[in-house]
mmCIF file of C-alpha atoms in Angstrom:
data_model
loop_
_atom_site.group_PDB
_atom_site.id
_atom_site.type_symbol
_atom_site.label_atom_id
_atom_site.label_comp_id
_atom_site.label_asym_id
_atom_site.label_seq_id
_atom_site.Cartn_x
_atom_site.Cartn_y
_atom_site.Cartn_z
ATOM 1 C CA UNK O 43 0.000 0.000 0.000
ATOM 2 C CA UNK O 44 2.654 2.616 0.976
ATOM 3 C CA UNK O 45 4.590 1.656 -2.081
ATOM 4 C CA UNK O 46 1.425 2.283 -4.175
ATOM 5 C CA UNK O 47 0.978 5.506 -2.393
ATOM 6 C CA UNK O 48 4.724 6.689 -3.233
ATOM 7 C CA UNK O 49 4.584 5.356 -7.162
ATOM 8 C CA UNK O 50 1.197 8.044 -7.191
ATOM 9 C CA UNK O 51 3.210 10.505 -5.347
ATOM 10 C CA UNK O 52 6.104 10.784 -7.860
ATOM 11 C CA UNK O 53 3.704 10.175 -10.996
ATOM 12 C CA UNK O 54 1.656 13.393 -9.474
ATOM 13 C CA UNK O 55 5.171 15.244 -9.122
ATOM 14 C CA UNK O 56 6.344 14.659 -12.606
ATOM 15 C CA UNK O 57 3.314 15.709 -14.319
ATOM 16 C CA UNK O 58 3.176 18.724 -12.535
ATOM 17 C CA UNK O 59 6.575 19.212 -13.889
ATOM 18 C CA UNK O 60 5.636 18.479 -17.148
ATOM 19 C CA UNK O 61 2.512 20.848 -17.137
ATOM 20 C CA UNK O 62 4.642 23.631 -15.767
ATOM 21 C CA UNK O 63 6.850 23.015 -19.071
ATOM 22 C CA UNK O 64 4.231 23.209 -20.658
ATOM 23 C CA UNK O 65 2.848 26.315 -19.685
ATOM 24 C CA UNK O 66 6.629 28.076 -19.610
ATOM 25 C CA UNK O 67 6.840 26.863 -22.917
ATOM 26 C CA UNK O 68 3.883 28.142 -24.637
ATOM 27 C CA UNK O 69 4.785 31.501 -23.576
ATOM 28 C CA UNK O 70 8.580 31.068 -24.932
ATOM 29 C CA UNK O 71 7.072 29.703 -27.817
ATOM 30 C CA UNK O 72 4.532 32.769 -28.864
ATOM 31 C CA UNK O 73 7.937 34.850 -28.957
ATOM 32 C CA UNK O 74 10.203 33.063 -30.825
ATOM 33 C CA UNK O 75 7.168 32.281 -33.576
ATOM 34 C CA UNK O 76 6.871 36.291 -33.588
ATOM 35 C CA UNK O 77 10.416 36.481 -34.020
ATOM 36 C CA UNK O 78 10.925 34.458 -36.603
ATOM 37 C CA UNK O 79 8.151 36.145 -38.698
ATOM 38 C CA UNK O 80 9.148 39.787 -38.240
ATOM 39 C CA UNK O 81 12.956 38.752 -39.307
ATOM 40 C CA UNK O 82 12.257 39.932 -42.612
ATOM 41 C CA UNK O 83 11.981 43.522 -41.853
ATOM 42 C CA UNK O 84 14.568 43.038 -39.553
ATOM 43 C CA UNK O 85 16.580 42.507 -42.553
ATOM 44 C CA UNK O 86 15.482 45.327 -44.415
ATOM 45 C CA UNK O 87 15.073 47.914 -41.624
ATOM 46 C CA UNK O 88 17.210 48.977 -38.194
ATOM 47 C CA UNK O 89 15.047 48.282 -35.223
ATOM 48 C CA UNK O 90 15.714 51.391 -33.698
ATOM 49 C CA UNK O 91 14.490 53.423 -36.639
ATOM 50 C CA UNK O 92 11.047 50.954 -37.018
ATOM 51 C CA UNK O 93 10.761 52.120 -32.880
ATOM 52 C CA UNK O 94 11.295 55.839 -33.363
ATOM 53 C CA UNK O 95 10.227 56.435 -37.125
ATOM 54 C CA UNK O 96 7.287 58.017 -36.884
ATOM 55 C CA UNK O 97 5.433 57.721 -40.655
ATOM 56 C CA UNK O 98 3.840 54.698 -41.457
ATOM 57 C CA UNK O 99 2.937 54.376 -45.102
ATOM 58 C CA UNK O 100 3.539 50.728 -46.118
ATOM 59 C CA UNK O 101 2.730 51.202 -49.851
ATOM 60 C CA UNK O 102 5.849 53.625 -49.735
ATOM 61 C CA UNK O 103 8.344 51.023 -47.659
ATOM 62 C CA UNK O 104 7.479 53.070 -44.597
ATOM 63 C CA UNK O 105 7.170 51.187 -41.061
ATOM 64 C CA UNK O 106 7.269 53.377 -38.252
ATOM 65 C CA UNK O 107 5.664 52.218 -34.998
ATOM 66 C CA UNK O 108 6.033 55.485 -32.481
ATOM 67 C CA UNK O 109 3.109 56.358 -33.096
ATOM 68 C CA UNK O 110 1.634 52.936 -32.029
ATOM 69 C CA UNK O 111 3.557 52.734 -29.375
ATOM 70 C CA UNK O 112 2.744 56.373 -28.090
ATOM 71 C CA UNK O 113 -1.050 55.729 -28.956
ATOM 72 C CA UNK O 114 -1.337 52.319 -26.875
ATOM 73 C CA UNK O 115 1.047 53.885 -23.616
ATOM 74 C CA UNK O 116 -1.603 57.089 -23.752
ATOM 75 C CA UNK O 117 -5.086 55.332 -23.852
ATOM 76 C CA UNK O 118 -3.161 53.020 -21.113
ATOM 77 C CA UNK O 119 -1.922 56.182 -19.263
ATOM 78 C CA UNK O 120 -5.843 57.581 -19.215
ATOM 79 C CA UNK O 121 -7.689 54.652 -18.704
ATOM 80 C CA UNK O 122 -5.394 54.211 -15.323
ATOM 81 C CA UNK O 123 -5.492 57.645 -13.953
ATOM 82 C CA UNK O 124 -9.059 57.315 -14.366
ATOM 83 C CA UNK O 125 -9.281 54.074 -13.079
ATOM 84 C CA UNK O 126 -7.172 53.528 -9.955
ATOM 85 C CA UNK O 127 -8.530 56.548 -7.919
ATOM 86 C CA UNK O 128 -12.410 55.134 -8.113
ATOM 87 C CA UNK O 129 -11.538 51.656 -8.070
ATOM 88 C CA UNK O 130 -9.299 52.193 -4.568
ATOM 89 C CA UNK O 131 -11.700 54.597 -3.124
ATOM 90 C CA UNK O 132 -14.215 51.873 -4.211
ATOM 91 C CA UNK O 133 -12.957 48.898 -2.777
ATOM 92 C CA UNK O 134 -12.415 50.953 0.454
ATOM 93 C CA UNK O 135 -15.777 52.028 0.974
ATOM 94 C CA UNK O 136 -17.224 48.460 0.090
ATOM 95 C CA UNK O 137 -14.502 47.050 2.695
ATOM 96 C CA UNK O 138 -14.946 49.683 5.360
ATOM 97 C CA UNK O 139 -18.169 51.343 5.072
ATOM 98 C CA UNK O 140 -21.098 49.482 3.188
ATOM 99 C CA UNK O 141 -23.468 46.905 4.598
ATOM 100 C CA UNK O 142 -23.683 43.482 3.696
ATOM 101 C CA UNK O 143 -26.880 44.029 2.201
ATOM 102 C CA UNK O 144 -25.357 46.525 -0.135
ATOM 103 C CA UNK O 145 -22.080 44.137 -1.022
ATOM 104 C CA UNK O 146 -24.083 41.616 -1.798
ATOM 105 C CA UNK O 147 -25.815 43.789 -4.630
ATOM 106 C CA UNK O 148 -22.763 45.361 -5.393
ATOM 107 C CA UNK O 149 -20.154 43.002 -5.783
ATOM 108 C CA UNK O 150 -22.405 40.360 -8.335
ATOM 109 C CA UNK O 151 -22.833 43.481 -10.794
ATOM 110 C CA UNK O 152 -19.124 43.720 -10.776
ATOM 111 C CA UNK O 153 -19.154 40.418 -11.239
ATOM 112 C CA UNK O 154 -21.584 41.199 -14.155
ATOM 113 C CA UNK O 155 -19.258 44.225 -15.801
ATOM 114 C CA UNK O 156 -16.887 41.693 -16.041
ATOM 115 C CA UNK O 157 -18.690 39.382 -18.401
ATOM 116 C CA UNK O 158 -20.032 41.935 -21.296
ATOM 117 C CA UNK O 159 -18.304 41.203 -24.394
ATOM 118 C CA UNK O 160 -15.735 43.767 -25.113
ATOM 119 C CA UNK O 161 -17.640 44.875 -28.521
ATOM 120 C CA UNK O 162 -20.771 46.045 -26.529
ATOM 121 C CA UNK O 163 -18.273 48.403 -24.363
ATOM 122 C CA UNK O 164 -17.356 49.804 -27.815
ATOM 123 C CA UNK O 165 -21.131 50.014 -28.995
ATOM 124 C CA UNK O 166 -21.661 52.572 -25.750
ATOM 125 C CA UNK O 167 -18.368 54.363 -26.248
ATOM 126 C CA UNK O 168 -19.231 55.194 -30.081
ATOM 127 C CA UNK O 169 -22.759 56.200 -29.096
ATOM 128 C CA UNK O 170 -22.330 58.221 -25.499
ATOM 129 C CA UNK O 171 -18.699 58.336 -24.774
ATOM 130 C CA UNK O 172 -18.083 60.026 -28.261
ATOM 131 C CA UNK O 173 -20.609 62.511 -28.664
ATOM 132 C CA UNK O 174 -20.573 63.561 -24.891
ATOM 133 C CA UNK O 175 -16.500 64.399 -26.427
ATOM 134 C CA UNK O 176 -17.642 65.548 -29.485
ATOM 135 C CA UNK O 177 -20.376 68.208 -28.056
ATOM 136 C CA UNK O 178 -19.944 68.947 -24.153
ATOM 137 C CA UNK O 179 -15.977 68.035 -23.288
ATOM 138 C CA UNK O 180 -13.959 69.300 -25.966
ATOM 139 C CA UNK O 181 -15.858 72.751 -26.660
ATOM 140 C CA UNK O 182 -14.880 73.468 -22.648
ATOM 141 C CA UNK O 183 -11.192 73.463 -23.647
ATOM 142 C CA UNK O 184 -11.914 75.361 -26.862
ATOM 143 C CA UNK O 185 -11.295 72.328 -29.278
ATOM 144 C CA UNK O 186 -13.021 71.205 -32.204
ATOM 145 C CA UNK O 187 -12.825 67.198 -32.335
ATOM 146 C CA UNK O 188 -14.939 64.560 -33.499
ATOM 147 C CA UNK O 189 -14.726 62.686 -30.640
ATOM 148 C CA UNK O 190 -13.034 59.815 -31.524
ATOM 149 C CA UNK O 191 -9.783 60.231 -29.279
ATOM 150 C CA UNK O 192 -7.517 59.310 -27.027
ATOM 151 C CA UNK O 193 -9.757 60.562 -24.232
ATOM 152 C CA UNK O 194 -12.729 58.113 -25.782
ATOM 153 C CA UNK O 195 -10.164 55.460 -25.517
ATOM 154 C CA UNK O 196 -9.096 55.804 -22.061
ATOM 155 C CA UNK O 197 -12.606 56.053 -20.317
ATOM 156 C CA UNK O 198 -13.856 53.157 -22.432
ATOM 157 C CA UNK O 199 -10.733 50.957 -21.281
ATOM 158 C CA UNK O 200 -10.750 52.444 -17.786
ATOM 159 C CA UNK O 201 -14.847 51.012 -17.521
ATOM 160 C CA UNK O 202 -13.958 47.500 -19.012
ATOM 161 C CA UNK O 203 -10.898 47.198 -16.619
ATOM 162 C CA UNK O 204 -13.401 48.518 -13.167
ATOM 163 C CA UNK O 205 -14.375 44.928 -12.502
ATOM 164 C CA UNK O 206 -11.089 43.136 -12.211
ATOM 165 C CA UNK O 207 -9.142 45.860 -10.156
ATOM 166 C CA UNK O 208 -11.953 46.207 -7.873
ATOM 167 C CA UNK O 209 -12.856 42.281 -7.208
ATOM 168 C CA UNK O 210 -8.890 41.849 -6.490
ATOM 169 C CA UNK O 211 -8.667 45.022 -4.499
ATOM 170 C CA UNK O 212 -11.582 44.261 -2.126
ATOM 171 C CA UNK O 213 -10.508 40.787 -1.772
ATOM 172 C CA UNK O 214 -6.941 41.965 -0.393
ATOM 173 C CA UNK O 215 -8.329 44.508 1.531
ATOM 174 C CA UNK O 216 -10.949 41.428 3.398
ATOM 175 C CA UNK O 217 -7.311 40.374 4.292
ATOM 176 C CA UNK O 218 -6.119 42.970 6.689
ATOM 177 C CA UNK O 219 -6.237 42.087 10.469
ATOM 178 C CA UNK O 220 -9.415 43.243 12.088
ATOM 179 C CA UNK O 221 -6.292 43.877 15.077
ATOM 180 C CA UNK O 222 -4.871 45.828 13.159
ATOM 181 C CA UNK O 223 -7.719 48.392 12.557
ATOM 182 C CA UNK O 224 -9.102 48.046 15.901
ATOM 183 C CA UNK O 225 -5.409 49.191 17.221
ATOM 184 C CA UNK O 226 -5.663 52.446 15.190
ATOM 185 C CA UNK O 227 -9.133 53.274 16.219
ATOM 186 C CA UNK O 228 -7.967 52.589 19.817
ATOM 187 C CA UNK O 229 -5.439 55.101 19.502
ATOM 188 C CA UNK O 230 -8.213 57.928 18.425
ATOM 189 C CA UNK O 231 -7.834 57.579 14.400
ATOM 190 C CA UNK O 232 -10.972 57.793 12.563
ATOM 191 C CA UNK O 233 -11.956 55.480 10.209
ATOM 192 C CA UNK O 234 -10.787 57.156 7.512
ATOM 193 C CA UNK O 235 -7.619 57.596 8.697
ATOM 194 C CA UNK O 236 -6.711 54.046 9.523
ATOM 195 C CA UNK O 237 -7.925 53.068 5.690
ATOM 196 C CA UNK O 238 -5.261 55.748 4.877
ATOM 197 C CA UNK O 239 -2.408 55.097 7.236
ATOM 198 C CA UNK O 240 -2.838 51.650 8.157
ATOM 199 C CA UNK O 241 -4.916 49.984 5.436
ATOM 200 C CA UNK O 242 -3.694 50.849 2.373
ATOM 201 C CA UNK O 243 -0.018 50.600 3.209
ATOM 202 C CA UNK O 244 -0.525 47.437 4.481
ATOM 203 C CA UNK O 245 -2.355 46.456 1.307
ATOM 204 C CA UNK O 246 0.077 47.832 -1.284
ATOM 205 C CA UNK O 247 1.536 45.095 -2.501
ATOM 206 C CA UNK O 248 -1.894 43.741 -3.429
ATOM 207 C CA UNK O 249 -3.277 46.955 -4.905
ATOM 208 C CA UNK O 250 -0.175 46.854 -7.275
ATOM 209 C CA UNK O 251 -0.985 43.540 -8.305
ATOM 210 C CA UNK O 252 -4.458 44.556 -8.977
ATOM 211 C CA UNK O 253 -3.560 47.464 -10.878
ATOM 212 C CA UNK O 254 -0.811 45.315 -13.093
ATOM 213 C CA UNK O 255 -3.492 42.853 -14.275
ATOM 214 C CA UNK O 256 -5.735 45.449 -15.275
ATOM 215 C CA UNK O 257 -2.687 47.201 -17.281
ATOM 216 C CA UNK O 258 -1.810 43.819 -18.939
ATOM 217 C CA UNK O 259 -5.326 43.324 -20.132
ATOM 218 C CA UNK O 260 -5.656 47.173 -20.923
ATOM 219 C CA UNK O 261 -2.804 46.634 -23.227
ATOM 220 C CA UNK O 262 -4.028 44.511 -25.038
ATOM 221 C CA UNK O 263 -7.409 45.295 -25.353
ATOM 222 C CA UNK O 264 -8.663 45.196 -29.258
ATOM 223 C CA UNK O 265 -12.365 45.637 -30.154
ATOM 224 C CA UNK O 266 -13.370 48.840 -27.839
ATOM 225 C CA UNK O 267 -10.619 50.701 -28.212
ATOM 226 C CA UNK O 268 -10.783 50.820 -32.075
ATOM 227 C CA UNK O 269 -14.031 51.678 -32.138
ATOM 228 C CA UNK O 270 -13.279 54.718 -30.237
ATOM 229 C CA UNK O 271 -10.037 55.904 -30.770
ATOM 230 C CA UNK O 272 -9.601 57.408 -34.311
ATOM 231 C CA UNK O 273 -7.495 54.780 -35.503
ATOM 232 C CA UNK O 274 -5.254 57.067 -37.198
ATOM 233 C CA UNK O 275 -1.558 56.333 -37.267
ATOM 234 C CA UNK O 276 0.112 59.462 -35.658
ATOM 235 C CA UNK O 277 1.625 60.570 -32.427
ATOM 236 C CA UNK O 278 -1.268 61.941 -30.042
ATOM 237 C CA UNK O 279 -0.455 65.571 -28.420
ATOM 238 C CA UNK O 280 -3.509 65.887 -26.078
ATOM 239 C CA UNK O 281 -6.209 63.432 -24.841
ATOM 240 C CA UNK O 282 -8.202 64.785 -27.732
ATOM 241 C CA UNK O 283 -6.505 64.064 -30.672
ATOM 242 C CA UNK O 284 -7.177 60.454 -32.098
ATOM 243 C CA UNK O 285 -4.527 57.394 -31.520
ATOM 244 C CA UNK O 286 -3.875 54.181 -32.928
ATOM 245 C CA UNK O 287 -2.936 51.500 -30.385
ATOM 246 C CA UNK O 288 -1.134 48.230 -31.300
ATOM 247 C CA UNK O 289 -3.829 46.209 -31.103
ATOM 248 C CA UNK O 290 -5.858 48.076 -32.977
ATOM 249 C CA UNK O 291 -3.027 48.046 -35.791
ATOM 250 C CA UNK O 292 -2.875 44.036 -35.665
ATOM 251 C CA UNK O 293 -7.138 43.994 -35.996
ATOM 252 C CA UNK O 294 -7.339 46.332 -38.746
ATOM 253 C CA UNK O 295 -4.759 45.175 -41.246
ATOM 254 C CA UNK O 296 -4.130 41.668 -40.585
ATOM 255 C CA UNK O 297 -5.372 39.490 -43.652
ATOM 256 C CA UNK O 298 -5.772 42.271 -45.868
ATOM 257 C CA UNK O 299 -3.057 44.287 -48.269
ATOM 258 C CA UNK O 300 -0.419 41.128 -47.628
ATOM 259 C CA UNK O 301 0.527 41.272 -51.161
ATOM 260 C CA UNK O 302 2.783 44.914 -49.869
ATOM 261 C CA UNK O 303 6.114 43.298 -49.363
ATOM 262 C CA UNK O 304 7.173 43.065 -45.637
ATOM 263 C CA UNK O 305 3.872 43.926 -44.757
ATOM 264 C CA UNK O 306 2.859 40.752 -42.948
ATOM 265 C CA UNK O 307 6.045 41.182 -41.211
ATOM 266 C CA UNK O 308 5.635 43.999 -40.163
ATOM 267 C CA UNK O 309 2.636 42.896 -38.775
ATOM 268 C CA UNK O 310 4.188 40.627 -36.948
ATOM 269 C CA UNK O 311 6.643 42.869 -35.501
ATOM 270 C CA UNK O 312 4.071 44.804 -33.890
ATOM 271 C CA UNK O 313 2.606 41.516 -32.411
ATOM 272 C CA UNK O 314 6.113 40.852 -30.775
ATOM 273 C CA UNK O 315 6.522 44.817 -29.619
ATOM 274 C CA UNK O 316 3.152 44.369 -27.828
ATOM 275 C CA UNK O 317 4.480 40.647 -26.326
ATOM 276 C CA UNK O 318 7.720 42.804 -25.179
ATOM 277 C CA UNK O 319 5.709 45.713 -23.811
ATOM 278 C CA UNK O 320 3.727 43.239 -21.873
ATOM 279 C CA UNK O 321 6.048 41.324 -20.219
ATOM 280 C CA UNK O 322 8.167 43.582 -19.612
ATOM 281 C CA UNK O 323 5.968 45.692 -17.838
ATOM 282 C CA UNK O 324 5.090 43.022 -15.777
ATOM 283 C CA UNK O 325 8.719 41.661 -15.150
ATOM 284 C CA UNK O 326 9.642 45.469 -13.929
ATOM 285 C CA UNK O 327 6.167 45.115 -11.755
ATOM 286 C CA UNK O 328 6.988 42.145 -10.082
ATOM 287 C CA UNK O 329 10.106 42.952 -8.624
ATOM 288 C CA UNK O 330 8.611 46.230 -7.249
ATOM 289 C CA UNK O 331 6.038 43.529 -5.608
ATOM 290 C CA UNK O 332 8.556 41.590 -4.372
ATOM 291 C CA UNK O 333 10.754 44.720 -2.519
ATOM 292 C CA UNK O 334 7.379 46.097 -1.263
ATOM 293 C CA UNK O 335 6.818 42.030 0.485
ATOM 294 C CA UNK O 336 9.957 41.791 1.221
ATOM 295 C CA UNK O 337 9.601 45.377 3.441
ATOM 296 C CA UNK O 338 6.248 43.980 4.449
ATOM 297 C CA UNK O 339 7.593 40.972 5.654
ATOM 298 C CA UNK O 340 10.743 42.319 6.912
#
């Protein structure tokens, strides 16, 4: 019986080994297979210039992906600052201050945000988001726009990207010692004040997390976006002018005008700059996590 036991031990361990391969592997996988297709215009172009060449006009031989880049960092950019404020102050009120009765209406609509197809987010941007830009936002500032901007972008991202970063925020905050809080209200802090002092440095670590799941899927986020961001391939100087993220490129163009040589390539590039972005951005992220835990821990 024990050896029985031990053979199912050890076959349990290796395939969880092999899995984990598996996994890692899929990942390394995706960008060497982008790698391989962009080498053509690797051959034909100097990375640097495809990352800081501005004009993109393939029928000319032109492939410059600044103003990509700069278009997918700014809707990013707004969707966050518009994002991380309401969903903190959010998940501190539903922690802190709501009753049950109201979590338990709350927190299933959430729940609910999270499950609408990306392409009915876009629907409402084009037909609210846009003209609201278009006839009410923009003529504050003095601007003339059609509405299809950066701005647009941002607030449609920043809506589709509410449900994850609160459901992950509240759940770290349920994790704070009740001792904790009771030992700052014992000491004459009001409740406010120990969600500021105590609670949310406490739950950093967590909060970051939150907020660098809801970037990675921000980045990459396809449908909504181009619906309501202009789509047009230069570098954005305000919130109102229009952008053209990555993704957006990649949905657009992909299957149509391959017969422009290096075109599909170039394509693909942008598939792999997105993949680098991404990871990236979450390799920097989770060594910041892991010096916050370690000073948590420490």
């Amino acid at each position: 019986m024990l050896r029985t036991r031990l053979i199912k031990n050890a076959i349990a361990k290796q395939s969880s080994f092999v899995l984990l391969l598996i996994s890692l592997s899929v990942v390394i996988i995706i960008g060497i297979g982008l790698t391989f297709k962009s080498i053509p215009l690797f051959e034909t172009f100097n990375i640097w210039n495809l990352l800081t060449n501005h004009i993109w006009a393939p029928m000319k031989g032109s492939f410059g992906f600044l103003p990509f880049i700069m278009g997918t960092l700014s809707v990013t950019l707004v969707a966050l600052l518009i994002s991380c404020p309401l969903c903190i102050l959010s998940s501190i009120y539903l922690t802190e201050y709501a009753s049950d009765t109201l979590k338990n209406i709350v927190l299933p609509l959430i729940n609910v945000l999270a499950a609408i197809p990306p392409v009915l987010y876009g629907v409402w941007g084009v037909l609210f988001i846009v003209p609201a830009i278009q006839s009410y936002i923009a003529p504050i500032f003095g601007i003339s726009t059609s509405g299809y901007t950066i701005l647009a972008g941002g607030i449609v991202l920043s809506v589709m990207i509410f449900p994850i970063m609160i459901s992950i925020m509240v759940e770290v905050l349920k994790t704070i010692p009740a001792e904790l809080k009771a030992a700052s209200l014992s000491l004459g802090a009001t409740k406010w004040e120990t969600a500021q002092k105590v609670i949310l440095r406490r739950a950093k670590p967590g909060i970051i997390a939150a907020i660098v799941l809801a970037i990675s899927r921000a980045f990459g986020e396809t449908i909504a976006v181009l619906m309501v961001c202009g789509n047009v391939p230069k570098i954005p100087t305000s919130i109102f002018d229009a952008g053209y993220p990555i993704p957006a490129l990649i949905a657009n163009n992909f299957g149509e005008m391959m017969s422009i040589p290096l075109y599909d390539s170039a394509l693909m590039f942008s598939a792999l700059l997105l993949f680098v972005i991404i990871f990236g951005f979450n390799l920097i992220s989770r060594i910041i996590l892991n010096r916050l835990e370690g000073k948590h821990n420490g």
